[in-house]
Coordinates of C-alpha atoms and ligand atoms in Angstrom, one line a residue:
X1 CA 8.7 -24.8 6.9
X2 CA 5.3 -25.9 5.8
X3 CA 2.7 -23.2 5.8
X4 CA -1.1 -23.1 5.2
X5 CA -2.3 -20.0 3.4
X6 CA -6.0 -19.1 3.9
X7 CA -7.0 -17.1 0.8
X8 CA -3.9 -18.3 -0.9
X9 CA -5.5 -18.3 -4.3
X10 CA -6.2 -14.5 -4.0
X11 CA -4.1 -11.6 -5.1
X12 CA -1.6 -11.2 -2.3
X13 CA -1.8 -14.9 -1.2
X14 CA -0.8 -16.2 -4.5
X15 CA 2.2 -13.9 -4.7
X16 CA 3.2 -14.9 -1.2
X17 CA 2.8 -18.6 -2.1
X18 CA 5.3 -18.0 -5.0
X19 CA 7.7 -16.2 -2.6
X20 CA 7.6 -18.9 0.0
X21 CA 8.1 -21.6 -2.6
X22 CA 11.1 -19.8 -3.9
X23 CA 12.6 -19.7 -0.4
X24 CA 12.2 -23.5 -0.1
X25 CA 9.0 -23.6 2.0
X26 CA 6.1 -26.0 1.4
X27 CA 2.7 -24.4 0.8
X28 CA -0.8 -25.6 1.4
X29 CA -3.6 -23.4 0.1
X30 CA -7.1 -23.2 1.7
X31 CA -9.5 -21.0 -0.3
X32 CA -13.3 -21.0 -1.0
X33 CA -12.6 -19.3 -4.4
X34 CA -15.2 -16.6 -3.6
X35 CA -12.8 -14.1 -5.1
X36 CA -10.2 -16.1 -6.9
X37 CA -9.8 -17.4 -10.4
X38 CA -10.0 -21.2 -10.7
X39 CA -6.8 -21.4 -12.7
X40 CA -4.6 -19.8 -10.0
X41 CA -3.4 -23.1 -8.6
X42 CA -2.3 -24.3 -12.0
X43 CA -0.6 -21.0 -12.7
X44 CA 1.2 -21.2 -9.4
X45 CA 2.4 -24.8 -10.1
X46 CA 3.8 -23.6 -13.4
X47 CA 5.5 -20.7 -11.8
X48 CA 7.0 -22.7 -8.8
X49 CA 7.5 -26.0 -10.5
X50 CA 6.0 -27.6 -7.3
X51 CA 2.8 -29.5 -6.6
X52 CA 0.7 -27.4 -4.2
X53 CA -2.2 -29.0 -2.2
X54 CA -5.4 -27.0 -2.6
X55 CA -8.2 -27.4 -0.1
X56 CA -11.5 -25.8 -1.3
X57 CA -13.1 -24.8 2.0
X58 CA -14.5 -21.8 3.9
X59 CA -12.5 -20.6 6.9
X60 CA -15.7 -20.6 8.9
X61 CA -16.0 -24.4 8.5
X62 CA -14.1 -25.5 11.6
X63 CA -14.2 -29.3 10.9
X64 CA -12.9 -28.7 7.3
X65 CA -10.1 -26.5 8.5
X66 CA -9.1 -28.9 11.3
X67 CA -9.1 -31.8 8.8
X68 CA -6.9 -29.7 6.5
X69 CA -4.5 -29.0 9.3
X70 CA -4.4 -32.6 10.4
X71 CA -3.8 -33.9 6.9
X72 CA -1.1 -31.3 6.3
X73 CA 0.6 -30.6 9.6
X74 CA 2.0 -27.0 9.3
X75 CA 4.4 -24.8 11.3
X76 CA 2.2 -21.7 10.8
X77 CA -0.8 -20.2 9.1
X78 CA -0.8 -17.1 7.0
X79 CA -4.3 -15.6 7.1
X80 CA -5.3 -13.7 3.9
X81 CA -8.9 -14.9 3.6
X82 CA -11.3 -11.9 4.0
X83 CA -13.6 -9.5 2.2
X84 CA -11.9 -6.2 1.4
X85 CA -14.2 -3.7 -0.2
X86 CA -14.8 -0.6 1.9
X87 CA -18.0 0.4 0.1
X88 CA -19.5 -3.1 0.3
X89 CA -18.6 -3.2 4.1
X90 CA -20.7 -0.1 4.7
X91 CA -23.6 -1.5 2.6
X92 CA -23.6 -4.9 4.4
X93 CA -21.9 -4.7 7.8
X94 CA -23.1 -8.1 8.9
X95 CA -21.5 -9.8 5.9
X96 CA -18.2 -8.3 6.9
X97 CA -18.5 -9.2 10.6
X98 CA -19.3 -12.7 9.6
X99 CA -16.6 -13.3 6.9
X100 CA -13.8 -11.3 8.6
X101 CA -14.4 -11.4 12.3
X102 CA -16.3 -14.7 12.8
X103 CA -14.1 -16.2 10.0
X104 CA -11.0 -15.3 12.0
X105 CA -12.5 -16.7 15.2
X106 CA -13.4 -20.0 13.5
X107 CA -9.9 -20.2 12.0
X108 CA -8.3 -19.6 15.4
X109 CA -10.5 -22.2 16.9
X110 CA -9.5 -24.7 14.3
X111 CA -5.8 -23.9 14.7
X112 CA -6.1 -24.4 18.5
X113 CA -7.8 -27.7 18.0
X114 CA -5.1 -28.8 15.6
X115 CA -2.4 -27.4 17.8
X116 CA -1.1 -24.8 15.3
X117 CA 0.2 -21.9 17.3
X118 CA 1.8 -19.4 14.9
X119 CA 0.0 -17.0 12.6
X120 CA 0.8 -14.2 10.2
X121 CA -2.2 -11.9 9.6
X122 CA -3.1 -9.5 6.7
X123 CA -3.9 -6.3 8.4
X124 CA -4.1 -2.9 6.7
X125 CA -3.0 0.7 7.0
X126 CA -6.7 1.4 7.1
X127 CA -6.5 0.8 10.8
X128 CA -4.9 4.3 11.1
X129 CA -7.9 6.0 9.6
X130 CA -7.2 9.6 8.8
X131 CA -3.7 10.0 10.5
X132 CA -2.6 13.2 12.1
X133 CA 0.6 13.1 10.0
X134 CA 2.8 10.9 7.8
X135 CA 5.0 9.0 7.8
X136 CA 3.0 6.7 10.0
X137 CA 4.6 4.7 12.8
X138 CA 3.1 1.6 14.3
X139 CA 2.3 3.3 17.6
X140 CA 0.1 6.0 16.0
X141 CA -3.5 5.8 17.2
X142 CA -5.8 3.5 15.4
X143 CA -9.2 4.8 14.2
X144 CA -12.2 3.2 12.7
X145 CA -13.6 5.0 9.7
X146 CA -15.5 2.2 8.0
X147 CA -16.8 -1.3 8.7
X148 CA -14.0 -2.9 6.8
X149 CA -11.5 -1.0 8.9
X150 CA -13.3 -2.0 12.1
X151 CA -13.1 -5.7 11.1
X152 CA -9.3 -5.4 10.6
X153 CA -8.8 -3.8 14.0
X154 CA -11.0 -6.5 15.7
X155 CA -9.1 -9.2 13.9
X156 CA -5.7 -7.7 15.0
X157 CA -7.0 -7.5 18.6
X158 CA -8.2 -11.1 18.6
X159 CA -4.8 -12.3 17.5
X160 CA -2.9 -10.0 19.9
X161 CA -5.1 -11.3 22.8
X162 CA -4.3 -14.9 22.0
X163 CA -0.6 -14.1 21.8
X164 CA -0.8 -12.2 25.1
X165 CA -2.5 -15.2 26.8
X166 CA 0.0 -17.6 25.2
X167 CA -2.6 -19.5 23.2
X168 CA -0.5 -18.4 20.2
X169 CA 3.2 -18.7 20.5
X170 CA 3.9 -16.2 17.7
X171 CA 1.9 -13.8 15.6
X172 CA 2.6 -11.0 13.1
X173 CA 0.0 -8.4 12.3
X174 CA 1.2 -6.9 9.0
X175 CA -0.3 -3.6 8.1
X176 CA -0.1 -3.3 4.3
X177 CA -0.2 0.1 2.7
X178 CA -1.4 0.1 -1.0
X179 CA -0.5 -3.2 -2.7
X180 CA -0.2 -3.0 -6.5
X181 CA 1.7 -4.7 -9.3
X182 CA 1.9 -8.3 -10.4
X183 CA 4.4 -11.1 -10.7
X184 CA 7.0 -10.3 -13.4
X185 CA 6.4 -13.8 -14.9
X186 CA 2.9 -12.6 -16.0
X187 CA 1.5 -15.8 -14.4
X188 CA -0.4 -14.2 -11.5
X189 CA -1.8 -10.8 -10.8
X190 CA -4.9 -9.0 -9.5
X191 CA -8.3 -9.7 -11.2
X192 CA -10.9 -7.4 -9.7
X193 CA -14.5 -8.4 -10.4
X194 CA -16.6 -5.7 -12.1
X195 CA -15.5 -2.1 -12.1
X196 CA -12.2 -1.8 -10.1
X197 CA -12.4 0.4 -6.9
X198 CA -8.6 0.8 -6.7
X199 CA -6.5 3.2 -8.7
X200 CA -3.9 0.9 -10.4
X201 CA -6.4 -1.7 -11.7
X202 CA -8.5 1.1 -13.0
X203 CA -5.6 2.8 -14.7
X204 CA -4.6 -0.5 -16.3
X205 CA -8.1 -1.0 -17.7
X206 CA -8.0 2.5 -19.1
X207 CA -4.7 1.6 -20.8
X208 CA -6.3 -1.5 -22.4
X209 CA -9.2 0.5 -23.7
X210 CA -11.7 -1.3 -21.4
X211 CA -12.5 2.1 -19.8
X212 CA -12.5 5.5 -21.5
X213 CA -10.7 7.5 -18.9
X214 CA -9.6 7.7 -15.3
X215 CA -11.7 9.9 -13.0
X216 CA -9.2 11.6 -10.6
X217 CA -11.1 11.9 -7.3
X218 CA -10.3 15.4 -6.2
X219 CA -7.4 17.8 -7.2
X220 CA -7.9 20.2 -4.3
X221 CA -6.3 18.2 -1.5
X222 CA -3.5 19.7 0.6
X223 CA -0.9 17.8 -1.3
X224 CA 1.8 19.0 -3.8
X225 CA -0.4 18.6 -6.9
X226 CA -3.8 18.5 -5.1
X227 CA -4.4 14.8 -5.7
X228 CA -4.5 12.0 -3.1
X229 CA -1.1 10.7 -1.9
X230 CA -0.6 7.0 -1.1
X231 CA 2.2 4.6 -0.3
X232 CA 2.0 2.0 -3.2
X233 CA 3.9 -1.2 -2.5
X234 CA 4.8 -3.8 -5.2
X235 CA 3.0 -7.1 -4.3
X236 CA 6.3 -9.0 -4.9
X237 CA 8.0 -6.9 -2.2
X238 CA 5.0 -7.5 0.0
X239 CA 5.1 -11.2 -0.6
X240 CA 8.8 -11.3 0.4
X241 CA 8.0 -9.4 3.6
X242 CA 5.6 -12.2 4.5
X243 CA 8.3 -14.8 4.1
X244 CA 10.8 -12.8 6.2
X245 CA 8.2 -12.0 8.9
X246 CA 7.1 -15.6 9.1
X247 CA 10.7 -16.9 9.4
X248 CA 11.3 -14.3 12.1
X249 CA 8.3 -15.0 14.3
X250 CA 8.6 -18.8 14.0
X251 CA 12.3 -18.8 14.8
X252 CA 12.1 -16.5 17.7
X253 CA 8.5 -17.2 19.0
X254 CA 7.6 -13.5 19.2
X255 CA 4.6 -11.4 18.2
X256 CA 4.9 -8.2 16.2
X257 CA 2.8 -5.5 14.6
X258 CA 4.5 -4.0 11.6
X259 CA 3.9 -1.5 8.7
X260 CA 4.6 -2.8 5.2
X261 CA 5.1 0.2 2.8
X262 CA 7.9 1.8 0.9
X263 CA 7.9 5.0 2.9
X264 CA 7.3 7.0 -0.4
X265 CA 4.2 9.0 -1.0
X266 CA 2.9 9.1 -4.7
X267 CA 0.0 11.2 -5.9
X268 CA -2.6 10.1 -8.3
X269 CA -1.2 12.3 -11.1
X270 CA 2.4 11.1 -10.3
X271 CA 1.2 7.5 -10.6
X272 CA -0.6 8.2 -13.9
X273 CA 2.6 9.8 -15.3
X274 CA 4.8 6.9 -14.1
X275 CA 2.3 4.5 -15.8
X276 CA 2.5 6.4 -19.1
X277 CA 6.3 6.4 -18.9
X278 CA 6.6 2.7 -18.0
X279 CA 4.1 1.5 -20.6
X280 CA 4.1 4.1 -23.4
X281 CA 0.3 4.2 -23.2
X282 CA -1.7 7.4 -22.7
X283 CA -4.1 7.6 -19.8
X284 CA -6.9 10.2 -20.4
X285 CA -8.0 11.7 -17.1
X286 CA -11.1 13.6 -16.0
X287 CA -11.0 15.6 -12.7
X288 CA -14.0 14.4 -10.6
X289 CA -15.2 15.3 -7.1
X290 CA -13.5 13.9 -4.0
X291 CA -14.5 10.3 -3.2
X292 CA -16.4 10.2 0.1
X293 CA -14.3 8.8 2.9
X294 CA -10.9 9.3 1.2
X295 CA -7.9 10.5 3.1
X296 CA -5.8 13.2 1.5
X297 CA -2.4 11.7 2.2
X298 CA -0.8 8.8 4.0
X299 CA 2.4 6.8 3.8
X300 CA 4.4 4.5 6.1
X301 CA 7.5 4.8 8.1
X302 CA 8.7 1.2 7.3
X303 CA 11.8 1.3 9.5
X304 CA 10.4 -1.3 12.0
X305 CA 10.1 -4.0 9.4
X306 CA 13.8 -3.5 8.5
X307 CA 14.9 -3.5 12.1
X308 CA 12.8 -6.5 13.0
X309 CA 13.3 -8.9 10.1
X310 CA 15.6 -7.1 7.6
X311 CA 13.0 -6.2 5.0
X312 CA 12.7 -3.2 2.9
X313 CA 10.9 -2.6 -0.4
X314 CA 13.2 -2.8 -3.5
X315 CA 10.8 -2.0 -6.3
X316 CA 9.7 1.5 -7.4
X317 CA 6.5 2.9 -8.8
X318 CA 7.7 2.4 -12.4
X319 CA 8.2 -1.3 -11.6
X320 CA 4.7 -1.5 -10.2
X321 CA 3.2 0.1 -13.3
X322 CA 5.2 -2.0 -15.7
X323 CA 4.2 -5.3 -14.0
X324 CA 0.6 -4.3 -13.6
X325 CA 0.4 -3.5 -17.2
X326 CA 2.1 -6.7 -18.3
X327 CA -0.5 -8.6 -16.4
X328 CA -3.5 -6.6 -17.5
X329 CA -2.4 -6.5 -21.1
X330 CA -2.0 -10.2 -21.3
X331 CA -5.5 -10.6 -19.8
X332 CA -6.8 -8.3 -22.5
X333 CA -5.0 -10.2 -25.2
X334 CA -2.6 -7.2 -25.9
X335 CA 0.9 -8.2 -26.6
X336 CA 3.2 -5.2 -26.4
X337 CA 5.5 -5.6 -23.5
Ligands
NAD401 P1 -8.3 -11.3 -2.5 O1 -9.8 -11.1 -2.5 O2 -7.6 -11.4 -3.8 O3 -7.9 -12.6 -1.7 C1 -8.7 -13.1 -0.6 C2 -8.8 -14.6 -0.9 O4 -9.6 -15.2 0.2 C3 -9.6 -14.9 -2.2 O5 -8.9 -15.9 -2.9 C4 -11.0 -15.4 -1.6 O6 -11.5 -16.4 -2.5 C5 -10.6 -16.0 -0.3 N1 -11.7 -16.0 0.7 C6 -12.5 -15.0 1.0 N2 -13.3 -15.4 2.0 C7 -13.0 -16.7 2.3 C8 -13.5 -17.6 3.3 N3 -14.5 -17.3 4.1 N4 -13.0 -18.8 3.3 C9 -11.9 -19.2 2.5 N5 -11.4 -18.3 1.6 C10 -11.9 -17.1 1.5 O7 -7.7 -10.1 -1.6 P2 -6.2 -9.7 -1.4 O8 -6.1 -8.3 -2.1 O9 -5.3 -10.8 -1.8 O10 -6.2 -9.5 0.1 C11 -5.7 -10.4 1.0 C12 -5.8 -9.9 2.4 O11 -5.0 -8.7 2.5 C13 -7.2 -9.6 2.9 O12 -7.3 -9.9 4.2 C14 -7.3 -8.1 2.7 O13 -8.2 -7.5 3.6 C15 -5.9 -7.7 3.1 N6 -5.4 -6.4 2.5 C16 -5.6 -6.2 1.2 C17 -5.2 -4.9 0.7 C18 -5.3 -4.7 -0.8 O14 -5.4 -3.5 -1.2 N7 -5.4 -5.6 -1.7 C19 -4.7 -3.9 1.5 C20 -4.6 -4.2 2.9 C21 -4.9 -5.4 3.4
WQD402 C1 -5.8 5.5 -4.2 C2 -5.9 7.0 -4.6 C3 -8.2 7.8 -4.7 C4 -9.6 5.3 -8.0 C5 -8.2 1.3 -0.5 C6 -8.9 0.9 0.8 C7 -7.8 0.4 1.9 C8 -6.9 -0.6 1.3 C9 -6.4 -0.4 -0.1 C10 -7.4 -2.9 2.1 C11 -7.0 7.8 -3.8 C12 -7.6 7.8 -6.1 C13 -8.8 5.9 -7.0 C14 -10.0 6.1 -9.1 C15 -8.8 7.9 -8.2 N1 -7.5 -1.9 1.2 N2 -8.4 7.2 -7.1 N3 -9.6 7.4 -9.2 O1 -8.5 4.3 -1.1 O2 -6.0 4.4 -0.6 O3 -7.3 2.3 -0.2 O4 -7.5 0.1 -1.0 O5 -7.1 -2.8 3.2 O6 -8.5 0.0 3.0 O7 -9.5 2.0 1.3 O8 -6.8 3.0 -2.5 O9 -6.5 2.6 -4.9 O10 -8.8 3.1 -4.1 O11 -7.1 4.9 -4.1 O12 -8.5 9.1 -8.3 O13 -10.7 5.6 -10.0 O14 -6.4 7.0 -6.0 O15 -9.0 8.9 -4.5 O16 -6.4 9.1 -3.7 P1 -7.2 3.6 -1.1 P2 -7.4 3.3 -4.0

């Protein structure tokens, strides 16, 4: 297949590009580089051994997207391009409505104009808000707890509506849990700008010495060790899930909404210990107050993905820590893995 990846130079998009190329698919990347390093395309070409067309454009620019789709006729689009910081979304809701919701509408318009009728979409477990219980199944109620989460729900609904009204032949809403890790080659990984919001990049930067310690946001939750529990998923497993979901919906012309997680809950302290074991580095911690808006615990029931397109996560938390560290250490010029 030939596939256009919006946001394909970003963290999850670049790993998915690598996974698709490995399975013999052709990739086209469309990205405005708002949150991607300029050297990602060259790194991907080194990794895959393939020339990858890169279109520098904004998904809200319908003529540019139509032109890209006409120049590179594709079987499907995988739609990663979005803003993803919860705090920023609360500070600037209109920015998020514009980039995420209007951006998705413009992309869907361009696809319709270019007669591209299949899409895989990056949704998020954030659509479940504070769930009543875990493991979470896809038919659990969705809840809006912040502007970012609202945009994901609206984007899912837009895509579901177009599938229901047959404007799209096939669509996959993939609800990621907590993606972490990096490609084992060390060529691609996550490069947060400024102070990382998320746990794994923060821990990795403590390990390099860029930050003095990890603040553990709350140790009085109703969890086995009192710290927040999440379902971390290796980005390489997540990338493979995109390839399998894409192949499934394109072959069968169906639409699906599926969780992508491991099904395992890991606490903040368990993750820190796993990181120390996997890397031999010590992570100093300081217990801090709870972070506003945080959920105590959530993890996926990932059975539907396995039933539907034969995917299950293969990599464990130690693999995630080791690969995050390899990437972060090489960025920091540390050579000990
Ligand atoms: P990322 O920021 O690394 O990648 C997004 C890419 O989209 C970047 O390369 C950015 O330059 C590009 N982009 C942003 N706005 C654009 C626009 N208007 N036009 C063209 N390109 C644009 O983020 P990521 O972690 O790879 O996330 C990818 C998707 O997965 C996002 O939709 C995100 O909401 C979703 N998601 C991420 C996580 C996570 O924890 N990383 C979890 C659940 C869902
Ligand atoms: C994980 C755990 C923190 C940092 C966020 C978004 C979500 C999704 C993924 C896109 C929590 C704790 C963290 C730190 C800490 N994104 N923590 N110290 O909050 O589960 O999810 O990213 O869709 O929408 O909300 O991930 O990595 O920020 O936090 O103790 O410095 O680590 O309290 O328990 P989260 P996270």
